[in-house]
Tab-separated table of C-alpha atoms in Angstrom:
chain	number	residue	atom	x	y	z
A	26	UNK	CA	18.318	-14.459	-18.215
A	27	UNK	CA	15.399	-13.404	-16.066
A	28	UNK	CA	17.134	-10.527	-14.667
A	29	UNK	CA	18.247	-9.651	-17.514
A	30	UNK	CA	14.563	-9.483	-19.187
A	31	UNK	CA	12.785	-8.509	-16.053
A	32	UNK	CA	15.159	-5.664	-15.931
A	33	UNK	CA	14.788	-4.718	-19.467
A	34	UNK	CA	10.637	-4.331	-18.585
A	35	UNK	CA	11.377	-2.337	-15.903
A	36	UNK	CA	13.644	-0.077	-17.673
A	37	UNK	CA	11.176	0.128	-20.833
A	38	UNK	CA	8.449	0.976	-18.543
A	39	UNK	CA	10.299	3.785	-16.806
A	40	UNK	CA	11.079	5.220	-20.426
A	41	UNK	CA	7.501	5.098	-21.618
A	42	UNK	CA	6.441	6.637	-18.266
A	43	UNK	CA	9.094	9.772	-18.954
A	44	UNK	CA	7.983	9.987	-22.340
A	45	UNK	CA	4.134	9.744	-22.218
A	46	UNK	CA	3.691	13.322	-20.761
A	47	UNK	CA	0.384	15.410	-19.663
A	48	UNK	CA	0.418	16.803	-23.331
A	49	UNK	CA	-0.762	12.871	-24.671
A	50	UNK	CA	-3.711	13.236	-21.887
A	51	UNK	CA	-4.788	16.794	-23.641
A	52	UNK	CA	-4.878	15.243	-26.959
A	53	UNK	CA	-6.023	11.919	-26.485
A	54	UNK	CA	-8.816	14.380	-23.904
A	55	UNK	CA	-8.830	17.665	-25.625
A	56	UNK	CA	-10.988	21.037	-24.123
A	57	UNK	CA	-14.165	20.378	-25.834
A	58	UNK	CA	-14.373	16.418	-24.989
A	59	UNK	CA	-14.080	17.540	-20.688
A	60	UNK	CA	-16.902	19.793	-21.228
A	61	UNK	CA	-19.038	16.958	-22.511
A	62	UNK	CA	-18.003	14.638	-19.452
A	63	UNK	CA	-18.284	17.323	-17.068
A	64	UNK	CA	-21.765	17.570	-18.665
A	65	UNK	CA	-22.348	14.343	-18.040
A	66	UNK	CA	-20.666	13.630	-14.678
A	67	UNK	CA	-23.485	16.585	-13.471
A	68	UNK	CA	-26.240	15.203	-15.112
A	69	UNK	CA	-25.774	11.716	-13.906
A	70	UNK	CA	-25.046	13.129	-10.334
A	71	UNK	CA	-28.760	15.234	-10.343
A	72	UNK	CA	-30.057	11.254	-10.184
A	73	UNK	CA	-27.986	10.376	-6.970
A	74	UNK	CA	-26.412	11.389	-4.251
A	75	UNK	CA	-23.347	9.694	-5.147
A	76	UNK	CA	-19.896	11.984	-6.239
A	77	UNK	CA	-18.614	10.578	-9.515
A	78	UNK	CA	-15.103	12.343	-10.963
A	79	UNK	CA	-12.831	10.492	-13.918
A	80	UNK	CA	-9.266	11.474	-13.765
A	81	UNK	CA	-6.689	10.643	-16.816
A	82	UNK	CA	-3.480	10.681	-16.274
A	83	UNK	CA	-0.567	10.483	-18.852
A	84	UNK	CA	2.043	8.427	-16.604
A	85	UNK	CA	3.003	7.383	-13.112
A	86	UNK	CA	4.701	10.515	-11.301
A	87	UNK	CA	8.497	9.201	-10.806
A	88	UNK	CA	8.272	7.949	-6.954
A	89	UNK	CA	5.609	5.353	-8.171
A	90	UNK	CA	8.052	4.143	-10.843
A	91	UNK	CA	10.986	3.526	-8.362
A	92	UNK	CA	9.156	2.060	-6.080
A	93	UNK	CA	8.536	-0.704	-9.277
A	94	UNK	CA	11.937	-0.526	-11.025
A	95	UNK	CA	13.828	-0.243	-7.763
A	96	UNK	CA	11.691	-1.340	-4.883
A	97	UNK	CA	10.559	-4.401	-6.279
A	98	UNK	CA	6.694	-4.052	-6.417
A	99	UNK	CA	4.506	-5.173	-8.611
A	100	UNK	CA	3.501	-2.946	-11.379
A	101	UNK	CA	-0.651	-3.462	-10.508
A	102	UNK	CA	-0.096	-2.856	-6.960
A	103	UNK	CA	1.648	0.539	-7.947
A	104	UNK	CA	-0.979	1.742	-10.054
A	105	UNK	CA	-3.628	1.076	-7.734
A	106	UNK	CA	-1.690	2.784	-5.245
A	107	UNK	CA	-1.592	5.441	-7.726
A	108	UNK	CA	-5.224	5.379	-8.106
A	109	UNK	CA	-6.245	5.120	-4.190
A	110	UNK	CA	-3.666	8.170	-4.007
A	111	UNK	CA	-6.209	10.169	-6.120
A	112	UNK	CA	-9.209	9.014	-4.914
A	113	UNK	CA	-7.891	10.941	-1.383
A	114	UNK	CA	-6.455	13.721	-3.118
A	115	UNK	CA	-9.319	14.620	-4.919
A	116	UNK	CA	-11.368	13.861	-1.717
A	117	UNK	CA	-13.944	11.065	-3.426
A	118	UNK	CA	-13.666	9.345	-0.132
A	119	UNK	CA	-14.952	11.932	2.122
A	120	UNK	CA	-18.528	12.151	1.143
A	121	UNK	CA	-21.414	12.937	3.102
A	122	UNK	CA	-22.931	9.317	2.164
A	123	UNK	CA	-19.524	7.450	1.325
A	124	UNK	CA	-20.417	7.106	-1.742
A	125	UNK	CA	-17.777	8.266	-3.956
A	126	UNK	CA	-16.393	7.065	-7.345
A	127	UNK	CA	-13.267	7.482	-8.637
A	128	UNK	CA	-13.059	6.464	-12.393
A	129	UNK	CA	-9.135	6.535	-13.212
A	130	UNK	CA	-7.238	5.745	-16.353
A	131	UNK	CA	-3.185	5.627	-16.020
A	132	UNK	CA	-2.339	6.444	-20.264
A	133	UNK	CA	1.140	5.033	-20.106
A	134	UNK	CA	-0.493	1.304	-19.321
A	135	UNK	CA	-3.890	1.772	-20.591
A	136	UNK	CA	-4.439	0.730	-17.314
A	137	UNK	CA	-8.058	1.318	-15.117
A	138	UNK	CA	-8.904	1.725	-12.090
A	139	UNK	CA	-12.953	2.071	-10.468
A	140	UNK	CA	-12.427	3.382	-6.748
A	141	UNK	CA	-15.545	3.234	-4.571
A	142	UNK	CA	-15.906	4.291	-1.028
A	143	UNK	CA	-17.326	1.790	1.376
A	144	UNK	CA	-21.094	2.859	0.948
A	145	UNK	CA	-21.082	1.785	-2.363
A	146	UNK	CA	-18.515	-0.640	-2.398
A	147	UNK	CA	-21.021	-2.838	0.336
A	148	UNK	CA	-23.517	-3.112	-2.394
A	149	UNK	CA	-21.604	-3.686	-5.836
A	150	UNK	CA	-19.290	-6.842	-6.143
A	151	UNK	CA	-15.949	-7.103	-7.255
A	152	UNK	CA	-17.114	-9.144	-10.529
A	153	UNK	CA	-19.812	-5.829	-11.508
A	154	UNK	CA	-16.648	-3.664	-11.339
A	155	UNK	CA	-14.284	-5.789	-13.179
A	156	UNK	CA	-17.248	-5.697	-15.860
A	157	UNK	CA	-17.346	-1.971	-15.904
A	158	UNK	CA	-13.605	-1.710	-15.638
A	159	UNK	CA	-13.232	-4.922	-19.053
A	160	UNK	CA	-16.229	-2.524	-21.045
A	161	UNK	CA	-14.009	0.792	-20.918
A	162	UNK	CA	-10.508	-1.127	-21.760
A	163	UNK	CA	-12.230	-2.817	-24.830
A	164	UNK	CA	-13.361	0.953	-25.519
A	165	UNK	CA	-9.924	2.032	-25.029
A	166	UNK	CA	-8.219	-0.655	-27.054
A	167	UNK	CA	-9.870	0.949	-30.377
A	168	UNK	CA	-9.370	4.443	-29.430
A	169	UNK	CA	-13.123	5.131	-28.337
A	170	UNK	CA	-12.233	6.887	-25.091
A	171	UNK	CA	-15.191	9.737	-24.825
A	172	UNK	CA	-17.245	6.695	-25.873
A	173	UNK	CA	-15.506	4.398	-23.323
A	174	UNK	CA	-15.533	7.169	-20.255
A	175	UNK	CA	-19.201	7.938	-21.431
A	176	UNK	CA	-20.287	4.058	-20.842
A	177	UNK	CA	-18.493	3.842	-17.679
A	178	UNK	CA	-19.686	6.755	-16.156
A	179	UNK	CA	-23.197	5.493	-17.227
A	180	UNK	CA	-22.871	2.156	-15.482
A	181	UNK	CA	-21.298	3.661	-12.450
A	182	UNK	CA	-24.458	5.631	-12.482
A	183	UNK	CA	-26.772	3.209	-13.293
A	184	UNK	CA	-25.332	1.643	-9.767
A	185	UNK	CA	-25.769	4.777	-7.283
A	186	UNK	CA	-29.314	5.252	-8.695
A	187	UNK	CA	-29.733	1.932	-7.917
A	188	UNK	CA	-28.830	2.152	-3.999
A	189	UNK	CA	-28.590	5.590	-3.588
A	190	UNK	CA	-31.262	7.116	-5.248
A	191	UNK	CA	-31.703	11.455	-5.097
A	192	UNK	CA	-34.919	12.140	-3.508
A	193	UNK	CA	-37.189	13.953	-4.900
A	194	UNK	CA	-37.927	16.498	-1.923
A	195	UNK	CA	-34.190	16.650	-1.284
A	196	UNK	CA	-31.966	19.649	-2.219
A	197	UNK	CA	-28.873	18.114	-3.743
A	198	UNK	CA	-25.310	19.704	-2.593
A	199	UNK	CA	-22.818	19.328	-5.125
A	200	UNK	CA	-19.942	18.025	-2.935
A	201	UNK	CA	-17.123	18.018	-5.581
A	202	UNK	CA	-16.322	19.375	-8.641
A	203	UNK	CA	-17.970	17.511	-11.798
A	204	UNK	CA	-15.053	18.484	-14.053
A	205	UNK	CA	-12.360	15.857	-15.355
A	206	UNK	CA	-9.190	15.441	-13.993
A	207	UNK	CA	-6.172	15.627	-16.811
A	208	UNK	CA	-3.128	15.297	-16.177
């Protein structure tokens, strides 16, 4: 029987994945709602010299899913694969200070991820970004995700003012783009 129903999971969550396409990202994250949090992502970044970027995604590209529904991993340990795979592809972890954030929601599970490079990371414990990470699910949960995304980014903020604060007399370099990931 637990083949059976552990199959059966495994099998639903490979249909969701196939059917929850980049289209759900665009509407539940439509044109005029990226402007605002690319707005925001630059604003918050003029207080720091941190690199924030927030990347939806609708589903788990197909070699993530058969590495769960064949390989045998666990579906958390995928997505934060998943995750950590973004964080290097959209180079958050090469930062002049190492002090990159990678905000990253996974549709398909309503799933979060908060990636920090090691500069932060040092100062921030694992119990802050589980706090950060519970506050945008409960936005999530009741559709609030500008709201949710908004908060977050906020926080995350709130955090690289805190121990990496932009300098007044400093010129700030924009090291990556402030716009959204969808996809």
């Amino acid at each position: 029987m637990g083949f059976n129903n552990d199959w059966f999971a495994r099998w639903t969550r490979l249909v969701r994945h196939r059917w929850v396409d980049e289209r759900h990202s665009k509407r539940v994250v439509p044109p005029a709602m990226i402007e605002r949090l690319r707005s925001r992502v630059a604003a918050s970044e003029r207080r720091h010299s941190g690199e924030v970027r927030i990347c939806v995604e609708a589903s788990l590209p197909l070699s993530y899913l058969w590495r769960h529904a064949w390989g045998g991993e666990a579906v958390q340990a995928v997505m934060r694969q998943r995750a950590l795979a973004m964080f290097g592809k959209l180079q958050v972890w090469d930062t002049e200070h190492n002090n990159g954030v990678l905000i990253h929601l996974l549709l398909a599970e309503r799933h979060i991820e908060l990636v920090a490079d090691r500069g932060l990371n040092a100062h921030v414990s694992p119990i802050q970004w589980r706090g950060i990470v519970e506050r945008l699910g409960g936005s999530l949960k009741s559709d609030q995700v500008e709201d949710g995304l908004t908060e977050a980014l906020a926080e995350v903020s709130a955090l690289l003012v805190a121990h990496f604060p932009q300098a007044s007399t400093q010129q700030r370099t924009n090291e990556l783009s402030d716009e959204p990931v969808i996809g």
